[in-house]
Amino acid sequence: MAAMSLLKKEPVAILLAAGEGSRLGEDKMVLDLGGRQMIERALRPLRKSGSVADVLIVVPPGRSRDFDHLRSPHRHIVENPDPGRGMISSIRAGLESGWAQERDFLIQPGDVPFVKPAVVDQLVRTARVRDCKIVIPTYRGMGGHPGLFDHSVAQDFFLHGDQNGAREILFRHKQETVRMAVADPDICFDVDTPEDYEMAMDAGARWARVERQVEERRRIR
């Protein structure tokens, strides 16, 4: 198995911000979280990390100007022409951009807004020393975000994923994936419902929700 190319290049990050937020009833990327838009909080760990080259912010069609304030020499806006096809379509839009060509890449959903920069750096360090193609952070065994992928996996996102999204790619590369345990439950907290939004700025409530999810999964197994 070939080692990941992160030994040679810093990865790019694909920040997914083209979803409709249907369960919240509005564009959740611009919702206020403690004085910052949700998308700004999701961008922060990628911006603060010393391990990421560029960030590709994938937004709905015709919405680039709404996110102009996020642009910089290393932060780029990419429109997804058909976000109705699900998250896989946003990943593909990011991977098709020139900044992503032949680069290893992180995938970060915009509705997971409290990831720490240290987690991003730990992912890259792990990829540099482990013989793998994918690194997924986990909290008490539950997978979180962002995931880090070798550039050789990019084509799989175009050939697979129409039925079950990125899970199909993860299943295909199960034997080439490192699950990196971290002590931070925020890698598993996403803002998907009004209840999630209400608790988002209360760290204790966020973490309690994640703990309940972990316990529910254990009971199911």
C-alpha positions as a printed Julia matrix, in Angstrom:
221×3 Matrix{Float64}:
   0.0    0.0    0.0
   1.42   3.38  -0.96
   1.9    5.9    1.81
  -0.15   9.07   1.67
   1.28  11.93  -0.37
   0.96  14.37   2.51
   4.66  13.83   2.97
   5.06  16.01  -0.14
   2.05  18.35  -0.19
  -0.27  20.05   2.24
  -3.89  18.98   1.71
  -6.74  21.22   0.64
  -9.96  21.34   2.63
 -13.43  21.12   1.09
 -15.94  22.95   3.28
 -19.48  21.86   2.41
 -21.94  24.76   2.6
 -24.44  24.08  -0.2
 -27.08  22.16   1.74
 -30.63  23.47   2.03
 -30.96  23.1    5.8
 -34.52  21.85   5.29
 -35.02  20.67   8.88
 -34.12  24.12  10.18
 -36.35  25.82   7.62
 -33.66  28.3    6.52
 -30.09  28.57   5.28
 -28.26  27.33   8.34
 -24.85  28.38   7.07
 -25.63  32.02   7.79
 -27.35  31.43  11.14
 -25.82  33.34  14.05
 -23.82  31.29  16.53
 -22.51  33.52  19.27
 -21.96  36.49  16.98
 -20.53  34.52  14.05
 -22.2   32.81  11.13
 -22.16  29.04  11.32
 -20.03  28.88   8.17
 -17.46  31.18   9.78
 -17.19  28.89  12.79
 -16.81  25.83  10.56
 -14.11  27.62   8.57
 -12.11  28.66  11.62
 -10.29  25.37  12.37
  -9.29  25.04   8.72
  -8.09  28.65   8.63
  -6.24  28.4   11.96
  -4.65  25.04  11.22
  -1.06  25.17  10.1
  -1.54  22.02   8.01
  -4.01  23.08   5.29
  -3.0   24.71   2.0
  -6.31  26.05   0.63
  -9.96  25.91   1.66
 -12.63  25.4   -1.0
 -16.01  26.64   0.26
 -18.76  24.91  -1.73
 -21.95  27.0   -1.87
 -25.31  26.8   -3.69
 -25.58  27.97  -7.32
 -25.75  31.73  -7.75
 -24.76  32.37  -4.12
 -21.04  33.15  -4.46
 -21.49  36.83  -3.64
 -23.22  35.98  -0.37
 -19.97  34.4    0.8
 -17.52  36.93  -0.63
 -16.51  37.98   2.88
 -14.9   34.56   3.33
 -12.58  34.87   0.35
  -8.83  35.29   0.7
  -5.75  34.23  -1.3
  -6.13  30.75   0.21
  -9.93  30.57   0.58
 -11.96  30.07  -2.57
 -15.69  29.95  -3.32
 -16.91  27.06  -5.49
 -20.54  26.8   -6.6
 -22.33  23.46  -6.64
 -24.62  23.57  -9.69
 -26.95  20.84  -8.38
 -26.96  20.62  -4.55
 -30.27  18.76  -4.66
 -28.27  15.62  -5.43
 -26.93  15.6   -1.9
 -23.63  16.1   -0.14
 -21.8   13.91  -2.66
 -22.49  16.57  -5.31
 -20.77  19.23  -3.19
 -17.77  16.98  -2.65
 -17.54  16.45  -6.4
 -17.8   20.19  -7.06
 -14.87  20.78  -4.72
 -12.77  17.99  -6.19
 -13.35  19.31  -9.72
 -11.78  22.67  -8.9
  -8.26  23.42  -9.99
  -7.07  23.9   -6.41
  -7.91  20.29  -5.56
  -6.16  18.56  -8.45
  -3.66  15.9   -7.33
  -3.97  17.05  -3.74
  -4.92  15.14  -0.64
  -8.09  16.61   0.83
 -10.15  17.05   3.96
 -13.95  17.01   3.85
 -15.62  19.23   6.44
 -19.42  19.73   6.61
 -20.35  23.34   7.3
 -22.86  22.3    9.96
 -20.16  20.82  12.21
 -18.99  24.18  13.55
 -16.95  23.44  16.66
 -14.03  21.33  15.43
 -10.73  22.48  16.92
  -7.68  23.39  14.79
  -5.66  20.87  16.81
  -7.83  18.05  15.46
  -7.06  19.1   11.88
  -3.34  19.19  12.63
  -3.53  15.79  14.35
  -5.22  14.29  11.29
  -2.42  15.47   9.03
   0.28  14.28  11.43
  -1.37  10.87  11.63
  -1.56  10.61   7.84
   2.13  11.43   7.57
   3.21   8.53   9.76
   0.59   5.89   8.97
   0.36   3.75   5.85
  -3.24   4.54   4.88
  -5.49   6.35   2.44
  -8.13   7.75   4.8
  -8.01   9.1    8.36
 -11.28   9.56  10.27
 -11.4   11.14  13.75
 -13.51   9.26  16.27
 -14.92  10.03  19.7
 -15.55   6.93  21.83
 -15.72   4.9   18.64
 -18.15   7.18  16.79
 -16.9    8.71  13.56
 -16.68  12.47  13.27
 -15.33  15.24  11.06
 -13.35  16.22   9.14
 -12.13  13.18   7.24
  -8.79  13.22   5.44
  -8.38  11.45   2.09
  -5.46  10.61  -0.13
  -5.67  12.18  -3.6
  -5.88   8.7   -5.14
  -9.32   8.27  -3.55
 -10.76  11.31  -5.35
 -11.94   9.37  -8.39
 -14.03   7.09  -6.17
 -16.23  10.06  -5.27
 -17.21  10.37  -8.93
 -17.74   6.63  -9.49
 -19.58   5.9   -6.24
 -21.68   7.61  -3.6
 -24.94   8.32  -5.42
 -26.86   6.01  -3.11
 -25.18   6.38   0.29
 -22.79   9.28  -0.16
 -19.3    9.18   1.3
 -20.16   6.05   3.29
 -19.78   4.06   0.07
 -16.21   5.29  -0.37
 -15.38   4.63   3.27
 -16.7    1.08   2.96
 -14.63   0.44  -0.18
 -11.46   1.57   1.61
 -12.19   0.13   5.02
  -8.91  -1.75   5.14
  -6.96   1.39   4.21
  -8.59   3.64   6.81
  -7.16   4.73  10.15
  -9.69   5.67  12.82
  -7.99   8.31  14.95
  -9.35   8.54  18.49
  -9.68  12.04  19.93
 -11.07  13.27  23.25
 -13.25  16.01  21.75
 -16.98  15.23  21.3
 -17.42  18.32  19.11
 -16.14  16.37  16.11
 -19.51  14.58  16.22
 -21.83  17.53  16.9
 -23.75  18.79  13.87
 -26.45  21.46  13.77
 -29.28  19.74  11.97
 -32.48  20.63  13.85
 -33.91  23.59  15.79
 -33.04  21.72  18.99
 -29.4   21.43  17.89
 -29.31  25.14  17.13
 -30.71  26.05  20.54
 -28.02  24.06  22.36
 -25.15  24.91  20.01
 -23.49  27.59  22.14
 -23.77  25.5   25.32
 -20.77  23.16  25.28
 -22.18  20.98  28.04
 -25.43  20.46  26.16
 -23.56  19.69  22.92
 -21.38  17.11  24.57
 -24.31  15.53  26.42
 -26.09  15.06  23.08
 -23.04  13.35  21.62
 -22.72  11.12  24.7
 -26.35  10.04  24.25
 -25.66   9.21  20.61
 -22.64   7.12  21.58
 -24.66   5.18  24.14
 -27.56   4.64  21.72
 -25.18   3.21  19.12
 -23.69   0.87  21.67
 -27.11  -0.42  22.66
 -28.03  -1.05  19.03
 -24.85  -3.05  18.49
